DNA sequence: AAATAAATTTAGACAAATCTAAAAATATTT
DNA sequence: AAATATTTTTAGATTTGTCTAAATTTATTT
């Protein structure tokens, strides 16, 4: 079964929305896709005939097992291309997303298999998000946001939620990158900000808003 | 000015057809694109409004200066991706074309600039075809078909016209690759076949039909 | 449980790229 | 130069993904 780029974008969007909530609505999906609810309804009917979603009118929808597999294969492509763009072509993480949005629709499976091997079968993309393997298996790691790291504990930065240029700029300023080890010196209860220490750099204070977007492993 | 993938495919096709003849017809282009003449007419009107072709109904058409530049940029992308697929991912030349047909439509110019540098600014793709530089400049080399190499002269294989799997198989069998140096021992006037010698391999005879598809530099 | 509000779906329309069938222009033959 | 053949274009229809506006269903208030 083949899918158009548009279908693939819907499948991916449904997958991502399903991750963070237990039911996805037509309105929510239309907002995510920057289309109107009526367009979503049309696409749901199409994806139902292709057995990608379970869907009954007015009753909601969700990805089928096949839909889930398809979503994971698209995400795999997206993140492998992001890794390529970052590690081989030297792009910053805030630049890779839009290019990967196009590259993820290139159809050849053999291409992805070889790209994966060429890159050394990476498990995480430049934002720290896990890359599904060829079976769709995702390596899950236990992560906590920087706000949840206990005082005096050392943690390793593993991914970031907000991947905007502005966030990248901030993290560069703080000398924080994926894999950076940091110690949480103290937490300020007044505003939720945290003081961190990264080896040779002086300790700095990070606002709660930023800290919430930084994931760590302990 | 942006173009759809379909428009880009038409532009590329017109460019290639214009190379080998001095006027391209609606029928010819429709055959090349696997569409009907009526569809070509529609597209020509569209490309005319975008100032990609000069076109007057019933009077023929040709690429404008802008159309030519656009064609060269698409061909540049195509051939750089082919080079990537071959040199980095290890694909054979008969496998790279269809993937490059998809990859050539990825829009980012910065991506292509970086890919070009990553690959070491190659001048020729895996079939020996020249890769236009970022200005659209093509390095032209003087080539003759194997049938035109003088007897007792040594030549270097520089490109192949027919790039089918069958041709690849034959060339592998003959130990011929791009860059292979060979000596033309003799020409058989009866059928136009030629006897060639490649360093350590025994001399072999190649039919005229095959020899016509092999280009060499002298 | 009515009334109202919100979410969702249907109906009908549009743009892009294609098609078929028919008409128009050009080219070739007699 | 007529007649015929070929090429090209127009006209009208189809598919995909989208839209607006109206209708329907479900959810929330009063």
XYZ file of C-alpha atoms (C1' of nucleotides) in Angstrom:
496
model
C 0.000 0.000 0.000
C 1.429 3.333 -1.007
C 0.596 6.695 0.486
C 0.822 10.261 -0.762
C 2.962 12.758 1.110
C -0.195 14.366 2.439
C -1.516 11.072 3.772
C 1.841 10.429 5.404
C 1.746 13.837 7.063
C -1.692 13.095 8.505
C -0.537 9.689 9.755
C 2.470 11.232 11.441
C 0.391 13.993 13.004
C -2.140 11.518 14.412
C 0.691 9.450 15.865
C 2.312 12.421 17.577
C -0.996 13.708 18.963
C -1.890 10.249 20.270
C 1.362 10.108 22.231
C 0.459 12.980 24.522
C -3.277 12.442 24.944
C -5.549 9.433 24.885
C -7.995 10.717 22.315
C -7.477 12.953 19.282
C -10.269 15.099 17.903
C -11.002 16.310 14.392
C -10.497 19.910 15.479
C -7.185 19.193 17.144
C -5.880 17.376 14.090
C -7.029 20.157 11.781
C -5.123 22.664 13.919
C -2.026 20.470 13.826
C -2.250 20.112 10.038
C -3.144 23.762 9.415
C -6.282 22.715 7.569
C -9.994 22.913 8.296
C -11.991 20.246 10.174
C -13.874 19.398 6.979
C -10.607 18.463 5.282
C -9.711 16.205 8.175
C -13.019 14.374 7.885
C -12.372 13.762 4.193
C -8.896 12.441 4.897
C -10.133 10.197 7.724
C -12.537 8.522 5.325
C -9.686 7.956 2.910
C -7.371 6.600 5.584
C -10.162 4.335 6.840
C -10.536 2.678 3.451
C -6.772 2.147 3.505
C -7.112 0.591 6.972
C -4.817 3.160 8.563
C -7.330 4.450 11.092
C -10.286 3.086 12.989
C -12.971 5.691 12.386
C -16.704 5.999 12.903
C -18.371 9.284 12.180
C -18.865 11.475 15.238
C -17.229 8.738 17.349
C -13.559 9.644 17.011
C -10.614 7.841 15.463
C -7.245 6.241 16.191
C -4.416 4.603 14.257
C -4.732 0.909 13.437
C -1.822 -1.418 13.995
C -0.835 -0.849 10.347
C -1.211 2.884 10.823
C 1.090 2.780 13.799
C 3.716 0.847 11.860
C 3.473 3.312 9.016
C 3.847 6.275 11.374
C 6.940 4.753 12.935
C 8.497 4.155 9.531
C 7.939 7.813 8.580
C 9.377 8.998 11.884
C 12.333 6.676 11.374
C 13.021 8.265 7.992
C 12.570 11.765 9.361
C 14.983 11.267 12.232
C 17.599 9.414 10.206
C 17.637 12.253 7.684
C 17.893 14.751 10.533
C 20.857 12.822 11.847
C 22.439 12.843 8.409
C 21.924 16.572 7.964
C 23.397 17.291 11.359
C 26.268 14.826 11.555
C 27.376 14.759 7.915
C 26.391 18.144 6.536
C 26.906 20.141 9.730
C 23.454 21.710 10.046
C 22.246 22.951 13.423
C 19.305 21.150 14.963
C 16.946 24.049 14.365
C 17.652 23.870 10.643
C 17.147 20.172 10.007
C 13.441 19.752 10.675
C 11.997 21.382 7.562
C 14.387 19.571 5.223
C 13.644 16.268 6.923
C 9.931 16.959 6.422
C 10.580 16.661 2.696
C 13.153 13.885 2.813
C 10.954 11.621 4.955
C 8.672 11.036 1.958
C 11.346 9.540 -0.279
C 9.984 6.062 -0.852
C 12.867 3.605 -1.107
C 13.214 1.266 1.880
C 16.615 0.118 0.690
C 17.783 3.730 0.775
C 16.810 4.037 4.423
C 18.442 0.727 5.326
C 21.690 1.859 3.740
C 21.481 5.362 5.167
C 20.983 3.830 8.615
C 24.112 1.714 8.217
C 26.091 4.591 6.724
C 25.264 6.677 9.782
C 26.201 3.856 12.158
C 22.649 2.930 13.199
C 22.124 5.938 15.460
C 19.572 5.523 18.254
C 18.797 9.226 18.749
C 18.375 12.189 16.430
C 20.022 15.621 16.904
C 17.231 16.671 19.280
C 17.677 13.560 21.385
C 14.492 11.946 20.110
C 14.730 8.178 19.619
C 15.037 6.768 16.080
C 12.815 3.703 15.555
C 14.756 0.712 14.207
C 13.780 -1.101 11.003
C 11.173 -3.067 12.956
C 9.655 0.120 14.359
C 11.121 -0.552 17.787
C 11.953 2.560 19.794
C 14.638 2.562 22.442
C 12.868 4.041 25.439
C 15.006 5.752 28.040
C 13.833 7.043 31.352
C 13.985 10.821 31.225
C 13.045 13.538 33.657
C 12.834 17.223 32.992
C 15.582 19.357 34.477
C 13.042 20.681 36.992
C 12.730 17.165 38.426
C 16.429 16.461 38.911
C 17.125 16.159 42.661
C 19.352 18.777 44.285
C 23.074 17.892 44.287
C 22.530 15.139 41.699
C 24.366 14.963 38.386
C 22.311 14.373 35.207
C 23.009 14.066 31.499
C 21.048 16.152 28.988
C 19.227 13.686 26.711
C 16.698 15.669 24.659
C 14.844 18.959 24.406
C 11.119 19.482 23.981
C 11.096 22.916 22.363
C 13.366 22.734 19.325
C 13.087 26.322 18.132
C 16.055 28.488 17.097
C 15.425 30.590 20.200
C 15.806 27.576 22.454
C 18.948 26.503 20.595
C 20.398 29.960 21.101
C 19.698 29.795 24.820
C 21.201 26.333 25.192
C 24.323 27.354 23.288
C 24.612 30.335 25.589
C 24.394 28.048 28.616
C 26.917 25.594 27.044
C 24.264 22.906 27.096
C 24.202 20.287 24.354
C 22.939 16.714 24.134
C 25.147 14.583 26.365
C 26.230 17.484 28.538
C 26.657 16.447 32.173
C 25.442 18.935 34.721
C 24.931 19.092 38.451
C 21.812 20.639 39.925
C 23.124 22.860 42.717
C 19.869 24.211 44.029
C 16.276 24.932 43.273
C 14.633 28.311 43.927
C 11.146 27.641 45.152
C 10.007 31.196 44.524
C 9.973 30.920 40.710
C 11.003 27.320 40.113
C 14.319 28.301 38.580
C 17.366 26.062 39.117
C 21.069 26.667 39.484
C 23.254 24.269 37.512
C 26.973 23.671 37.228
C 28.697 22.367 34.113
C 32.325 21.318 34.726
C 34.585 24.255 33.922
C 31.897 26.891 33.493
C 30.636 29.026 36.367
C 27.261 28.033 37.812
C 24.232 29.658 36.180
C 20.575 29.981 36.872
C 18.011 28.665 34.424
C 14.376 29.705 34.466
C 11.696 27.100 35.100
C 10.275 27.722 31.630
C 13.552 26.691 30.037
C 14.285 23.902 32.525
C 10.916 22.300 31.774
C 12.037 21.868 28.160
C 15.292 20.104 28.972
C 15.143 16.350 29.487
C 17.834 14.453 31.370
C 18.835 10.949 32.328
C 19.972 10.407 35.888
C 9.490 31.451 -8.146
C 8.668 27.966 -6.898
C 7.743 24.984 -9.003
C 5.860 21.758 -8.357
C 7.636 18.448 -8.869
C 5.617 17.946 -12.018
C 6.658 21.282 -13.442
C 10.272 20.475 -12.627
C 9.988 17.155 -14.427
C 8.666 18.894 -17.530
C 11.455 21.474 -17.391
C 14.067 18.742 -17.116
C 12.545 16.760 -19.961
C 12.469 19.779 -22.267
C 16.111 20.491 -21.450
C 17.226 16.941 -22.215
C 15.240 16.779 -25.457
C 16.618 20.147 -26.579
C 20.166 18.839 -26.133
C 19.869 16.248 -28.848
C 17.660 18.054 -31.383
C 17.083 21.647 -32.305
C 13.317 21.655 -31.914
C 11.065 19.767 -29.502
C 7.458 18.960 -30.369
C 4.402 18.530 -28.188
C 4.125 14.901 -29.215
C 7.761 14.178 -28.437
C 7.504 15.751 -25.025
C 4.308 13.877 -24.239
C 6.065 10.616 -25.115
C 8.995 11.534 -22.889
C 6.684 12.401 -19.990
C 4.358 9.432 -20.490
C 1.406 11.755 -20.791
C -0.911 12.806 -23.628
C -0.251 15.759 -25.941
C -3.223 17.599 -24.445
C -1.581 17.504 -21.033
C 1.613 18.919 -22.485
C -0.265 21.844 -24.010
C -1.807 22.630 -20.626
C 1.576 22.520 -18.938
C 3.189 24.686 -21.618
C 0.630 27.405 -20.955
C 1.401 27.182 -17.271
C 5.157 27.286 -17.821
C 4.740 30.224 -20.183
C 3.017 32.312 -17.522
C 5.934 31.453 -15.225
C 8.347 32.585 -17.957
C 10.025 29.197 -18.163
C 9.285 28.577 -21.845
C 8.807 30.659 -24.952
C 5.597 29.297 -26.432
C 3.108 30.296 -29.113
C 0.298 27.947 -29.945
C 1.003 25.741 -32.958
C 4.420 27.420 -33.267
C 6.523 25.309 -30.908
C 8.344 26.106 -27.694
C 11.762 26.262 -26.036
C 13.222 27.013 -22.634
C 13.822 30.641 -21.693
C 17.074 31.675 -20.067
C 15.385 31.260 -16.666
C 14.064 27.857 -17.766
C 17.530 26.766 -18.713
C 18.933 27.836 -15.371
C 16.154 26.006 -13.574
C 16.784 22.836 -15.602
C 20.481 22.926 -14.764
C 19.748 23.350 -11.081
C 17.463 20.295 -11.134
C 20.060 18.268 -13.029
C 22.693 19.398 -10.551
C 20.586 18.114 -7.664
C 19.831 14.865 -9.467
C 23.454 14.095 -10.205
C 24.765 15.122 -6.795
C 22.245 12.799 -5.155
C 23.247 10.033 -7.557
C 26.855 10.578 -6.577
C 25.905 10.434 -2.908
C 23.914 7.232 -3.340
C 26.754 5.604 -5.223
C 29.811 6.817 -3.335
C 28.449 6.945 0.201
C 25.685 4.345 0.275
C 27.240 1.898 -2.170
C 24.417 1.667 -4.702
C 25.123 0.502 -8.242
C 24.601 3.033 -11.001
C 21.507 1.275 -12.328
C 19.864 1.674 -8.913
C 20.456 5.358 -8.270
C 18.373 6.994 -10.972
C 14.880 6.399 -9.601
C 15.828 7.510 -6.099
C 17.523 10.629 -7.457
C 14.314 11.392 -9.377
C 12.631 11.883 -6.022
C 15.536 13.522 -4.209
C 16.078 16.139 -6.921
C 12.846 17.875 -5.889
C 13.946 18.579 -2.310
C 13.886 22.338 -2.248
C 16.673 23.624 0.013
C 19.557 25.270 -1.838
C 21.678 25.264 1.284
C 21.263 21.488 1.464
C 22.655 21.116 -2.029
C 25.561 23.451 -1.345
C 26.517 21.443 1.717
C 25.970 18.105 0.021
C 28.231 19.247 -2.800
C 30.994 20.134 -0.335
C 30.468 16.953 1.671
C 30.963 14.930 -1.507
C 34.081 16.895 -2.463
C 32.505 18.910 -5.306
C 32.413 16.044 -7.790
C 32.402 16.995 -11.464
C 30.815 13.790 -12.786
C 28.048 11.491 -11.592
C 28.273 7.661 -11.400
C 27.349 7.380 -15.101
C 30.049 9.842 -16.100
C 27.591 12.648 -16.794
C 28.819 16.105 -15.783
C 27.425 17.742 -12.640
C 26.639 21.443 -13.167
C 28.283 23.675 -10.541
C 26.308 26.123 -8.393
C 26.348 28.638 -11.234
C 24.945 26.074 -13.668
C 28.295 25.721 -15.399
C 28.973 22.283 -16.873
C 32.487 20.999 -17.346
C 32.491 19.840 -20.952
C 34.965 17.175 -21.922
C 35.671 15.967 -25.389
C 34.365 12.449 -25.685
C 34.202 9.956 -28.517
C 32.297 6.703 -28.585
C 34.403 3.557 -28.340
C 33.661 2.918 -32.011
C 35.576 6.079 -32.904
C 38.736 5.359 -30.924
C 41.603 4.890 -33.395
C 43.245 1.470 -33.623
C 46.199 0.956 -31.252
C 45.225 4.026 -29.225
C 44.565 3.962 -25.488
C 41.411 5.639 -24.193
C 39.747 6.172 -20.805
C 36.096 5.266 -20.316
C 34.310 8.492 -19.339
C 30.562 7.821 -19.517
C 27.899 5.489 -20.844
C 24.817 6.393 -22.826
C 22.577 3.444 -21.999
C 22.415 3.172 -18.226
C 20.208 0.103 -17.914
C 20.924 -2.824 -15.563
C 21.601 -4.947 -18.650
C 24.322 -2.582 -19.809
C 25.802 -2.478 -16.324
C 25.888 -6.266 -16.278
C 27.713 -6.340 -19.595
C 30.239 -3.730 -18.552
C 30.929 -5.537 -15.282
C 31.467 -8.697 -17.285
C 33.973 -6.892 -19.490
C 35.670 -5.336 -16.427
C 34.785 -1.895 -17.724
C 34.027 0.906 -15.294
C 34.280 4.676 -15.428
C 37.969 5.588 -15.568
C 39.008 2.244 -16.968
C 41.897 2.571 -19.427
C 41.690 0.373 -22.466
C 43.538 -0.074 -25.717
C 41.664 -0.566 -28.949
C 43.483 -3.462 -30.611
C 41.502 -3.723 -33.816
C 38.203 -2.982 -35.475
C 36.240 -5.612 -37.410
C 34.768 -3.897 -40.419
C 32.272 -6.694 -41.066
C 30.040 -5.925 -38.079
C 31.716 -2.888 -36.534
C 32.768 -4.800 -33.423
C 36.041 -3.900 -31.719
C 38.699 -5.842 -29.833
C 39.892 -4.146 -26.651
C 42.577 -4.897 -24.096
C 42.368 -3.888 -20.430
C 45.696 -4.294 -18.567
C 45.751 -7.726 -16.960
C 42.639 -9.157 -18.582
C 42.722 -11.058 -21.877
C 41.581 -9.105 -24.939
C 37.851 -9.293 -25.691
C 35.557 -8.365 -28.490
C 32.725 -5.905 -27.979
C 29.803 -5.575 -30.368
C 29.229 -2.294 -32.153
C 25.885 -1.894 -30.394
C 27.619 -1.926 -27.016
C 30.654 0.074 -28.172
C 28.388 2.866 -29.415
C 27.139 3.326 -25.853
C 30.580 3.679 -24.306
C 32.132 7.142 -24.323
C 35.866 7.687 -23.926
C 38.413 10.432 -23.602
C 41.577 10.074 -25.644
C -35.158 18.036 29.697
C -35.000 22.018 26.835
C -32.119 25.272 25.046
C -27.805 26.519 23.649
C -23.107 25.732 22.337
C -19.498 23.161 20.311
C -17.769 19.673 17.370
C -18.247 17.113 13.329
C -19.916 15.923 8.922
C -22.118 16.730 4.400
C -22.759 19.256 0.153
C -20.989 21.685 -3.315
C -17.055 24.274 -5.264
C -12.095 25.047 -6.686
C -7.125 24.350 -8.400
C -3.662 21.092 -10.246
C -2.615 17.613 -13.371
C -4.443 14.467 -15.938
C -7.632 12.191 -19.457
C -10.793 11.482 -23.942
C -12.960 13.159 -27.845
C -13.589 16.699 -31.020
C -11.986 20.856 -33.405
C -8.437 23.635 -35.473
C -4.052 24.465 -37.546
C -0.179 22.880 -40.091
C 2.179 19.575 -43.155
C 2.202 16.325 -46.815
C 0.532 14.036 -50.759
C -1.654 13.545 -54.888
C -4.171 23.813 -55.072
C -7.197 20.283 -53.224
C -7.401 16.456 -50.508
C -5.605 13.947 -46.867
C -2.828 13.129 -42.911
C -0.560 14.664 -38.875
C 0.051 17.580 -35.091
C -1.650 20.531 -31.780
C -5.156 22.707 -29.188
C -9.713 23.201 -27.015
C -13.639 21.598 -24.367
C -15.286 19.123 -20.875
C -14.619 15.446 -17.369
C -11.892 13.123 -13.383
C -9.001 12.770 -9.068
C -6.741 14.662 -4.915
C -6.722 17.728 -1.361
C -8.538 21.653 -0.109
C -12.196 25.243 1.021
C -16.920 27.579 2.747
C -21.375 27.276 4.311
C -25.012 24.651 5.944
C -26.706 20.600 8.356
C -26.243 17.188 11.823
C -24.708 15.121 16.012
C -22.939 15.400 20.548
C -21.944 18.086 24.761
C -23.007 21.581 28.078
C -25.979 24.886 30.376
C -29.698 26.603 32.362
